[in-house]
Short mmCIF file of C-alpha atoms in Angstrom, two decimals:
data_model
loop_
_atom_site.label_atom_id
_atom_site.label_comp_id
_atom_site.label_asym_id
_atom_site.label_seq_id
_atom_site.Cartn_x
_atom_site.Cartn_y
_atom_site.Cartn_z
CA MET L 1093 0.00 0.00 0.00
CA SER L 1094 1.39 3.37 -1.05
CA TYR L 1095 0.15 6.53 0.66
CA THR L 1096 0.43 10.25 -0.12
CA LYS L 1097 0.48 13.09 2.39
CA GLU L 1098 -3.15 13.76 1.57
CA ASP L 1099 -4.02 10.10 2.25
CA ILE L 1100 -2.41 10.28 5.70
CA LEU L 1101 -4.26 13.47 6.69
CA ARG L 1102 -7.56 12.07 5.39
CA MET L 1103 -7.20 8.68 7.11
CA ALA L 1104 -6.23 10.30 10.40
CA LYS L 1105 -9.40 12.37 10.33
CA GLU L 1106 -11.66 9.53 9.17
CA ASP L 1107 -10.28 7.10 11.76
CA ASP L 1108 -10.45 9.60 14.65
CA VAL L 1109 -6.68 9.47 15.22
CA GLU L 1110 -5.64 11.97 17.89
CA PHE L 1111 -2.10 10.84 18.71
CA ILE L 1112 0.75 9.86 16.40
CA ARG L 1113 4.02 8.19 17.39
CA MET L 1114 6.92 9.18 15.15
CA GLN L 1115 9.16 6.14 15.56
CA PHE L 1116 12.83 5.57 14.78
CA THR L 1117 15.54 3.15 15.94
CA ASP L 1118 18.89 3.92 17.55
CA ILE L 1119 22.11 2.13 16.59
CA PHE L 1120 21.73 -0.44 19.38
CA GLY L 1121 18.27 -1.50 18.18
CA GLN L 1122 16.16 0.40 20.73
CA LEU L 1123 12.88 1.77 19.38
CA LYS L 1124 12.42 5.50 20.07
CA ASN L 1125 9.61 7.89 19.35
CA VAL L 1126 8.37 11.46 19.48
CA ALA L 1127 4.64 11.68 20.10
CA ILE L 1128 2.56 14.40 18.47
CA THR L 1129 -1.12 15.25 18.42
CA ALA L 1130 -3.22 15.25 15.26
CA SER L 1131 -2.90 19.04 15.05
CA GLN L 1132 0.80 18.58 14.22
CA LEU L 1133 0.35 15.85 11.61
CA GLU L 1134 0.59 18.19 8.64
CA LYS L 1135 3.99 19.38 9.91
CA ALA L 1136 5.01 15.73 10.37
CA VAL L 1137 4.22 14.64 6.81
CA ASN L 1138 6.17 17.67 5.58
CA ASN L 1139 9.28 16.51 7.46
CA GLN L 1140 9.19 19.33 10.02
CA ILE L 1141 9.32 17.36 13.27
CA MET L 1142 12.66 17.89 15.01
CA ILE L 1143 14.50 15.78 17.60
CA ASP L 1144 17.55 16.35 19.79
CA GLY L 1145 19.95 13.68 18.53
CA SER L 1146 22.55 14.40 21.20
CA SER L 1147 20.22 12.89 23.80
CA ILE L 1148 20.25 9.51 22.04
CA GLU L 1149 23.18 7.16 22.63
CA GLY L 1150 25.41 6.90 19.58
CA PHE L 1151 23.42 9.36 17.50
CA ALA L 1152 24.92 12.85 17.40
CA ARG L 1153 27.33 15.07 19.26
CA ILE L 1154 26.12 18.00 21.30
CA TYR L 1155 27.09 20.56 18.65
CA GLU L 1156 25.20 18.78 15.85
CA SER L 1157 22.11 17.76 17.78
CA ASP L 1158 19.27 19.12 15.61
CA GLN L 1159 17.82 16.42 13.39
CA TYR L 1160 14.56 15.88 11.56
CA LEU L 1161 12.21 12.93 11.25
CA TYR L 1162 11.14 12.09 7.69
CA PRO L 1163 8.21 9.68 7.98
CA ASP L 1164 7.84 6.73 5.62
CA LEU L 1165 4.22 7.40 4.66
CA ASP L 1166 3.67 3.76 3.73
CA SER L 1167 4.31 2.80 7.36
CA TRP L 1168 1.15 4.58 8.58
CA CYS L 1169 -0.76 2.25 10.86
CA VAL L 1170 -3.27 2.59 13.68
CA LEU L 1171 -2.09 0.67 16.76
CA PRO L 1172 -4.92 -1.82 17.42
CA TRP L 1173 -4.13 -2.31 21.11
CA ARG L 1174 -4.57 1.39 21.90
CA PRO L 1175 -7.95 3.11 22.62
CA GLN L 1176 -10.49 2.94 19.84
CA HIS L 1177 -11.76 6.45 20.58
CA GLY L 1178 -9.05 9.01 20.00
CA LYS L 1179 -6.90 6.41 18.32
CA VAL L 1180 -3.10 6.19 18.28
CA ALA L 1181 -1.21 5.71 15.01
CA ARG L 1182 2.45 5.42 14.17
CA LEU L 1183 4.81 6.46 11.39
CA ILE L 1184 8.26 4.90 11.02
CA CYS L 1185 10.79 7.59 10.26
CA ASP L 1186 14.19 8.13 8.71
CA VAL L 1187 16.49 10.60 10.45
CA TYR L 1188 17.85 13.53 8.44
CA ASN L 1189 20.31 16.35 9.01
CA PRO L 1190 19.13 20.00 8.90
CA ASP L 1191 20.67 20.37 5.41
CA GLY L 1192 18.33 17.66 4.05
CA THR L 1193 20.91 14.87 3.84
CA PRO L 1194 20.34 11.45 5.46
CA PHE L 1195 21.89 11.13 8.93
CA ALA L 1196 24.81 8.69 8.75
CA GLY L 1197 23.95 7.32 12.19
CA ASP L 1198 20.47 6.16 11.21
CA PRO L 1199 20.43 2.32 11.04
CA ARG L 1200 17.50 2.37 8.62
CA PHE L 1201 19.64 4.41 6.23
CA VAL L 1202 22.39 1.76 6.40
CA LEU L 1203 19.96 -0.92 5.23
CA LYS L 1204 18.45 1.35 2.55
CA ARG L 1205 21.95 2.05 1.19
CA GLU L 1206 22.72 -1.67 0.94
CA ILE L 1207 19.35 -2.32 -0.74
CA GLU L 1208 20.23 0.33 -3.34
CA HIS L 1209 23.49 -1.50 -4.03
CA THR L 1210 21.50 -4.73 -4.42
CA ALA L 1211 19.02 -3.09 -6.81
CA ALA L 1212 21.91 -1.79 -8.92
CA LEU L 1213 22.94 -5.43 -9.40
CA GLY L 1214 19.39 -6.26 -10.47
CA TYR L 1215 18.38 -8.12 -7.29
CA GLU L 1216 15.68 -7.85 -4.65
CA PHE L 1217 16.53 -9.13 -1.16
CA ASN L 1218 13.71 -10.97 0.62
CA VAL L 1219 13.79 -11.94 4.28
CA GLY L 1220 11.72 -14.11 6.62
CA PRO L 1221 12.52 -13.95 10.36
CA GLU L 1222 11.63 -16.55 13.01
CA CYS L 1223 11.30 -14.60 16.24
CA GLU L 1224 11.47 -16.37 19.61
CA PHE L 1225 10.82 -14.87 23.04
CA PHE L 1226 10.04 -15.77 26.64
CA LEU L 1227 6.94 -14.87 28.66
CA PHE L 1228 7.66 -14.60 32.38
CA SER L 1229 5.53 -13.84 35.42
CA THR L 1230 5.81 -10.48 37.17
CA ASP L 1231 5.99 -9.87 40.91
CA GLU L 1232 3.52 -7.97 43.09
CA GLU L 1233 4.95 -4.65 41.93
CA GLY L 1234 4.87 -5.59 38.24
CA ARG L 1235 8.60 -6.17 37.93
CA PRO L 1236 9.82 -9.01 35.69
CA THR L 1237 10.92 -12.34 37.17
CA THR L 1238 12.35 -15.46 35.54
CA GLU L 1239 9.44 -17.53 36.87
CA THR L 1240 6.71 -19.01 34.72
CA ALA L 1241 3.64 -21.08 35.50
CA ASP L 1242 4.03 -22.55 32.03
CA GLU L 1243 4.62 -26.32 31.86
CA ALA L 1244 4.77 -26.80 28.10
CA GLY L 1245 7.47 -27.93 25.68
CA TYR L 1246 7.89 -27.90 21.92
CA PHE L 1247 4.53 -27.56 20.10
CA ASP L 1248 2.53 -28.24 23.28
CA LEU L 1249 -0.80 -26.51 23.80
CA ALA L 1250 -3.15 -25.40 26.57
CA PRO L 1251 -3.78 -26.13 29.38
CA ILE L 1252 -0.04 -26.70 30.00
CA ASP L 1253 0.87 -23.86 27.60
CA HIS L 1254 -0.05 -20.96 29.87
CA GLY L 1255 0.99 -18.36 27.30
CA SER L 1256 -1.31 -19.49 24.49
CA ASP L 1257 -3.92 -16.77 25.08
CA THR L 1258 -1.31 -14.02 25.05
CA ARG L 1259 0.32 -15.51 21.94
CA ARG L 1260 -3.07 -15.62 20.19
CA GLU L 1261 -3.78 -12.00 21.16
CA ILE L 1262 -0.41 -10.95 19.75
CA CYS L 1263 -1.12 -12.73 16.45
CA MET L 1264 -4.58 -11.18 16.11
CA ASN L 1265 -3.29 -7.66 16.76
CA LEU L 1266 -0.43 -8.09 14.29
CA GLU L 1267 -2.81 -9.30 11.60
CA ARG L 1268 -4.90 -6.15 12.13
CA MET L 1269 -1.70 -4.26 11.34
CA GLY L 1270 -1.24 -6.08 8.03
CA TYR L 1271 1.02 -8.96 9.06
CA GLU L 1272 0.45 -12.39 7.54
CA ILE L 1273 1.09 -14.73 10.46
CA GLU L 1274 2.25 -18.08 9.09
CA ALA L 1275 2.68 -19.96 12.38
CA SER L 1276 2.81 -19.53 16.13
CA HIS L 1277 3.70 -22.17 18.67
CA HIS L 1278 5.27 -22.99 22.00
CA GLU L 1279 9.03 -23.45 21.82
CA VAL L 1280 11.30 -25.95 23.60
CA ALA L 1281 11.81 -24.20 26.94
CA ARG L 1282 9.11 -23.46 29.49
CA GLY L 1283 7.70 -20.01 28.83
CA GLN L 1284 9.30 -19.82 25.39
CA HIS L 1285 7.31 -18.98 22.23
CA GLU L 1286 7.76 -18.36 18.52
CA ILE L 1287 5.67 -16.39 16.04
CA ASP L 1288 6.58 -16.42 12.35
CA PHE L 1289 5.28 -13.94 9.79
CA LYS L 1290 5.52 -14.07 6.02
CA TYR L 1291 8.75 -13.09 4.31
CA GLY L 1292 9.01 -9.85 2.41
CA ALA L 1293 11.38 -7.19 1.12
CA ALA L 1294 14.17 -6.40 3.56
CA LEU L 1295 13.28 -2.85 4.63
CA PRO L 1296 9.59 -3.38 5.48
CA THR L 1297 10.54 -6.69 7.13
CA ALA L 1298 13.06 -4.91 9.38
CA ASP L 1299 10.32 -2.41 10.23
CA LYS L 1300 8.00 -5.30 11.05
CA ILE L 1301 10.56 -6.89 13.37
CA MET L 1302 10.77 -3.66 15.38
CA THR L 1303 6.97 -3.38 15.53
CA PHE L 1304 6.69 -7.07 16.40
CA LYS L 1305 8.93 -6.66 19.43
CA LEU L 1306 6.93 -3.66 20.59
CA ALA L 1307 3.60 -5.48 20.19
CA VAL L 1308 4.80 -8.58 22.04
CA LYS L 1309 6.04 -6.54 25.00
CA VAL L 1310 2.97 -4.30 25.22
CA LEU L 1311 0.42 -7.10 24.94
CA ALA L 1312 2.29 -9.33 27.38
CA GLN L 1313 2.33 -6.48 29.90
CA ARG L 1314 -1.41 -6.00 29.49
CA ASN L 1315 -1.85 -9.64 30.49
CA GLY L 1316 0.35 -9.34 33.58
CA LEU L 1317 3.38 -10.97 31.93
CA HIS L 1318 6.82 -9.78 30.95
CA ALA L 1319 8.05 -10.58 27.44
CA THR L 1320 11.79 -10.63 26.83
CA PHE L 1321 13.89 -11.04 23.72
CA MET L 1322 17.00 -11.54 25.84
CA PRO L 1323 18.87 -14.38 24.07
CA LYS L 1324 19.59 -16.55 27.14
CA PRO L 1325 17.53 -15.59 30.20
CA LEU L 1326 17.76 -19.02 31.87
CA PHE L 1327 20.66 -21.35 32.54
CA GLY L 1328 20.33 -24.94 31.35
CA VAL L 1329 17.60 -24.47 28.73
CA ASN L 1330 17.43 -23.28 25.12
CA GLY L 1331 17.85 -19.59 24.44
CA SER L 1332 15.86 -17.47 21.99
CA GLY L 1333 17.02 -17.07 18.41
CA MET L 1334 15.84 -15.20 15.35
CA HIS L 1335 16.71 -17.39 12.40
CA ILE L 1336 16.89 -15.30 9.24
CA ASN L 1337 15.68 -16.87 5.97
CA MET L 1338 17.11 -15.08 2.94
CA SER L 1339 16.56 -15.19 -0.81
CA LEU L 1340 17.45 -13.08 -3.83
CA PHE L 1341 14.96 -12.43 -6.63
CA LYS L 1342 15.64 -11.12 -10.11
CA ASN L 1343 12.80 -10.18 -12.47
CA GLY L 1344 10.36 -11.95 -10.17
CA ARG L 1345 12.35 -15.21 -10.09
CA ASN L 1346 14.15 -16.71 -7.11
CA ILE L 1347 17.75 -16.92 -8.34
CA PHE L 1348 18.79 -19.34 -5.57
CA TYR L 1349 16.79 -22.09 -7.29
CA GLN L 1350 18.17 -24.09 -10.20
CA GLU L 1351 16.33 -27.23 -11.28
CA ASP L 1352 19.44 -29.01 -12.58
CA GLY L 1353 21.83 -27.68 -9.92
CA SER L 1354 23.35 -29.67 -7.09
CA LEU L 1355 20.63 -29.87 -4.40
CA LYS L 1356 18.63 -27.76 -6.90
CA LEU L 1357 20.63 -24.72 -5.83
CA SER L 1358 22.20 -22.19 -8.18
CA THR L 1359 25.78 -21.00 -8.35
CA GLU L 1360 24.59 -17.70 -6.82
CA ALA L 1361 23.12 -19.56 -3.85
CA TYR L 1362 26.40 -21.33 -3.15
CA SER L 1363 28.35 -18.09 -3.50
CA PHE L 1364 25.92 -16.31 -1.15
CA ILE L 1365 26.49 -19.08 1.42
CA ALA L 1366 30.25 -18.71 0.98
CA GLY L 1367 30.03 -14.95 1.47
CA ILE L 1368 28.09 -15.32 4.71
CA LEU L 1369 30.60 -17.87 6.02
CA ALA L 1370 33.52 -15.63 5.03
CA HIS L 1371 32.17 -12.69 7.04
CA VAL L 1372 30.09 -14.33 9.76
CA LYS L 1373 32.63 -13.88 12.57
CA GLY L 1374 32.47 -10.10 12.22
CA LEU L 1375 28.79 -10.28 11.37
CA ALA L 1376 28.17 -11.91 14.77
CA ALA L 1377 28.76 -8.54 16.43
CA LEU L 1378 25.62 -7.35 14.61
CA THR L 1379 23.47 -10.50 14.66
CA ASN L 1380 24.40 -11.39 18.26
CA PRO L 1381 25.11 -8.02 19.85
CA LEU L 1382 24.92 -8.66 23.60
CA VAL L 1383 27.25 -10.14 26.21
CA ASN L 1384 24.37 -12.52 26.88
CA SER L 1385 24.15 -13.56 23.20
CA TYR L 1386 27.21 -15.79 23.54
CA LYS L 1387 25.70 -17.75 26.41
CA ARG L 1388 23.14 -19.00 23.89
CA LEU L 1389 25.74 -19.88 21.25
CA VAL L 1390 27.09 -22.98 22.98
CA PRO L 1391 26.77 -26.68 22.05
CA GLY L 1392 23.85 -28.66 23.40
CA TYR L 1393 20.99 -26.17 23.13
CA GLU L 1394 20.23 -26.24 19.38
CA ALA L 1395 22.01 -22.92 18.80
CA PRO L 1396 24.60 -23.36 16.04
CA CYS L 1397 28.10 -22.14 16.86
CA TYR L 1398 30.12 -23.95 14.17
CA LEU L 1399 30.85 -22.51 10.72
CA ALA L 1400 29.31 -25.02 8.34
CA TRP L 1401 26.32 -25.40 6.04
CA SER L 1402 23.92 -28.22 5.28
CA ALA L 1403 20.72 -28.96 3.39
CA SER L 1404 19.17 -30.66 6.40
CA ASN L 1405 21.52 -30.66 9.39
CA ARG L 1406 20.27 -28.29 12.10
CA SER L 1407 23.61 -28.29 13.90
CA ALA L 1408 25.09 -26.29 11.02
CA LEU L 1409 25.22 -22.51 11.08
CA ILE L 1410 23.53 -22.27 7.68
CA ARG L 1411 20.69 -24.60 6.71
CA ILE L 1412 18.89 -24.93 3.38
CA PRO L 1413 15.21 -25.70 4.14
CA ALA L 1414 13.62 -28.39 1.96
CA ALA L 1415 11.32 -26.10 -0.06
CA ARG L 1416 12.49 -25.31 -3.59
CA GLY L 1417 11.26 -23.23 -6.51
CA GLN L 1418 10.24 -19.72 -5.47
CA ALA L 1419 10.52 -20.76 -1.80
CA THR L 1420 14.24 -21.65 -2.00
CA ARG L 1421 16.07 -19.88 0.78
CA ILE L 1422 19.16 -19.80 2.97
CA GLU L 1423 18.57 -19.91 6.71
CA LEU L 1424 21.18 -18.29 8.96
CA ARG L 1425 20.60 -19.78 12.40
CA CYS L 1426 22.86 -17.81 14.74
CA PRO L 1427 21.08 -14.40 14.97
CA ASP L 1428 19.07 -13.58 18.06
CA PRO L 1429 16.16 -11.17 18.51
CA SER L 1430 18.17 -8.62 20.51
CA CYS L 1431 19.85 -7.50 17.28
CA ASN L 1432 19.18 -4.27 15.44
CA PRO L 1433 17.41 -5.74 12.37
CA TYR L 1434 18.48 -2.91 10.07
CA LEU L 1435 22.17 -3.46 10.78
CA ALA L 1436 21.92 -7.26 10.92
CA LEU L 1437 20.11 -7.51 7.57
CA ALA L 1438 22.44 -4.98 5.93
CA GLY L 1439 25.42 -7.02 7.09
CA CYS L 1440 23.95 -10.33 5.91
CA LEU L 1441 23.09 -8.87 2.52
CA ALA L 1442 26.50 -7.30 2.03
CA ALA L 1443 28.28 -10.52 3.02
CA GLY L 1444 26.18 -12.66 0.67
CA LEU L 1445 26.58 -10.25 -2.24
CA ASP L 1446 30.34 -10.16 -1.64
CA GLY L 1447 30.30 -13.92 -2.15
CA ILE L 1448 28.39 -13.56 -5.41
CA GLU L 1449 30.48 -10.68 -6.75
CA LYS L 1450 33.73 -12.52 -5.98
CA GLY L 1451 32.46 -15.92 -7.14
CA MET L 1452 33.21 -17.53 -3.77
CA THR L 1453 32.75 -21.27 -3.26
CA PRO L 1454 31.63 -22.64 0.11
CA PRO L 1455 33.31 -25.59 1.84
CA ALA L 1456 31.78 -29.04 1.45
CA GLU L 1457 28.39 -29.65 3.05
CA ILE L 1458 28.48 -31.16 6.55
CA SER L 1459 25.66 -33.65 6.98
CA ASP L 1460 26.75 -35.19 10.30
CA ASN L 1461 25.81 -33.83 13.72
CA ILE L 1462 28.56 -31.31 14.43
CA PHE L 1463 27.69 -31.16 18.14
CA ALA L 1464 28.58 -34.86 18.43
CA MET L 1465 31.98 -34.42 16.76
CA SER L 1466 35.18 -34.19 18.78
CA GLU L 1467 37.34 -31.13 18.44
CA ALA L 1468 39.84 -33.21 16.44
CA VAL L 1469 37.17 -34.34 13.97
CA ARG L 1470 35.89 -30.78 13.56
CA LYS L 1471 39.43 -29.61 12.89
CA GLN L 1472 39.93 -32.44 10.40
CA ASN L 1473 36.79 -31.26 8.57
CA GLY L 1474 37.92 -27.63 8.64
CA ILE L 1475 35.00 -26.55 10.83
CA ASP L 1476 35.72 -23.28 12.60
CA SER L 1477 33.65 -21.64 15.36
CA LEU L 1478 31.81 -18.40 15.90
CA PRO L 1479 33.37 -15.94 18.34
CA GLY L 1480 33.02 -17.13 21.92
CA SER L 1481 32.24 -13.71 23.39
CA LEU L 1482 31.09 -10.23 22.49
CA GLN L 1483 34.68 -9.05 22.91
CA GLU L 1484 35.89 -11.54 20.28
CA ALA L 1485 33.04 -10.65 17.93
CA ILE L 1486 33.81 -6.93 18.13
CA GLY L 1487 37.45 -7.69 17.35
CA GLU L 1488 36.35 -9.66 14.26
CA LEU L 1489 34.07 -6.80 13.19
CA GLU L 1490 36.93 -4.32 13.45
CA ARG L 1491 39.01 -6.52 11.11
CA ASP L 1492 36.24 -6.98 8.51
CA GLU L 1493 36.74 -4.19 5.97
CA LEU L 1494 33.48 -4.94 4.15
CA LEU L 1495 31.29 -4.69 7.25
CA VAL L 1496 33.12 -1.55 8.43
CA LYS L 1497 32.28 0.03 5.07
CA VAL L 1498 28.65 -1.12 5.24
CA LEU L 1499 28.13 0.46 8.66
CA GLY L 1500 29.89 3.68 7.72
CA GLU L 1501 32.35 5.54 9.91
CA HIS L 1502 29.78 7.07 12.26
CA ILE L 1503 27.86 3.93 13.18
CA PHE L 1504 30.96 1.72 13.17
CA THR L 1505 32.78 4.01 15.60
CA GLN L 1506 29.81 4.54 17.91
CA TYR L 1507 28.70 0.90 17.81
CA VAL L 1508 32.13 -0.52 18.61
CA SER L 1509 32.70 2.06 21.35
CA GLY L 1510 29.34 1.24 22.95
CA LYS L 1511 29.88 -2.51 22.79
CA LYS L 1512 33.40 -2.30 24.20
CA ALA L 1513 32.00 -0.30 27.11
CA GLU L 1514 29.29 -2.95 27.57
CA TRP L 1515 31.89 -5.72 27.64
CA ASP L 1516 34.13 -3.79 30.04
CA GLU L 1517 31.23 -3.18 32.43
CA TYR L 1518 30.32 -6.89 32.30
CA ARG L 1519 33.83 -8.23 32.85
CA THR L 1520 34.38 -6.09 35.94
CA GLN L 1521 31.14 -7.13 37.65
CA VAL L 1522 31.16 -9.65 40.50
CA SER L 1523 28.44 -12.21 39.75
CA THR L 1524 26.29 -14.31 42.04
CA TRP L 1525 28.03 -17.40 40.61
CA GLU L 1526 31.42 -16.07 41.72
CA LEU L 1527 30.17 -15.33 45.21
CA LYS L 1528 28.67 -18.79 45.59
CA ARG L 1529 31.76 -20.45 44.13
CA TYR L 1530 34.56 -18.57 45.82
CA MET L 1531 33.38 -16.73 48.96
CA LYS L 1532 33.68 -19.69 51.31
CA MET L 1533 36.28 -21.64 49.36
CA TYR L 1534 38.84 -18.86 49.51
#
């Protein structure tokens, strides 16, 4: 659906919209907004709403703080969980400098720039995310706990799935916002859930991921629960991932599919796989951006940590789902839902295209269970590992010239600085584990 300024003003009046949230995302993937009343909507659609960028971490310095929000008119949507009298709508915005140029620190701009590069090569990048999250109980004061009354496991249902009503409510609200929900189900761990929506072009899909996370949190809170996209909130059980399914189309045809190709995959598909594997260590700093992310990426909990690909093996980092034809896709299994989707998708796209442009060839497919292999066998098969910590991942990102270029100097510098500070704060903390382990012993 494509809207004009006049469409937005008309729909706001017809739908009794009184409040509009002008939303944007910071470099660390946090959704921000400036709220305006309907009386200011005409200024908004004419790109006249200003923000103070210096107040947002990683955005702008104090002497260049004035920035403007340019709304993507096609993102207009009434929020279905808000009041139905005096409704609330949202517009997703790009951030611009006062001179009318795109702000280099806007993550959405990073993805748009990479999409333009893709279009120049004649391709369209399509993405389908698989978003997992936990629903936890709250205490008497409404603060989140890590407790859940849920007793369910993979694909279980009520009455032991205590989150099914909330999950259904989330799906229904998202469909009112134009999502096509393909599946929702209980995940492996108690209190863990997954909702999948239909793939689409990269930019609107990144927008949908941000809106999805907002909807899940808001609707869970309304039901007295706390939703978290923290990758590994509990020790000893599976963490939450966000597998990313990727495909390239050209002239309406999925170019990853080739009827007479090995595994019915094209040369471009194999090169895209090779490109991802070549850059995935640095890419991990974007797809798995938290200290906590690397507590999920360990053997034994279905989270792939070894650099390999397979057409069926779920222990591999990259899997090729069985569907072929227009549904042929490459599934990257390491990302988690704490990532900034604009930066993560831009990095994935750039890495895959680098493989295609350089004619890279991936290593041989690994069909055996990598988790069951010894270190010697993995080494014999040339199977490397993802970084073991955020610190290692940031180091790999700093060495990856392609990803540094994709992020641009501003975001690269601010992102790395912020993540190094996060790691330094973490490594100097004294944890409960340390106190229990060492206090009496020493």
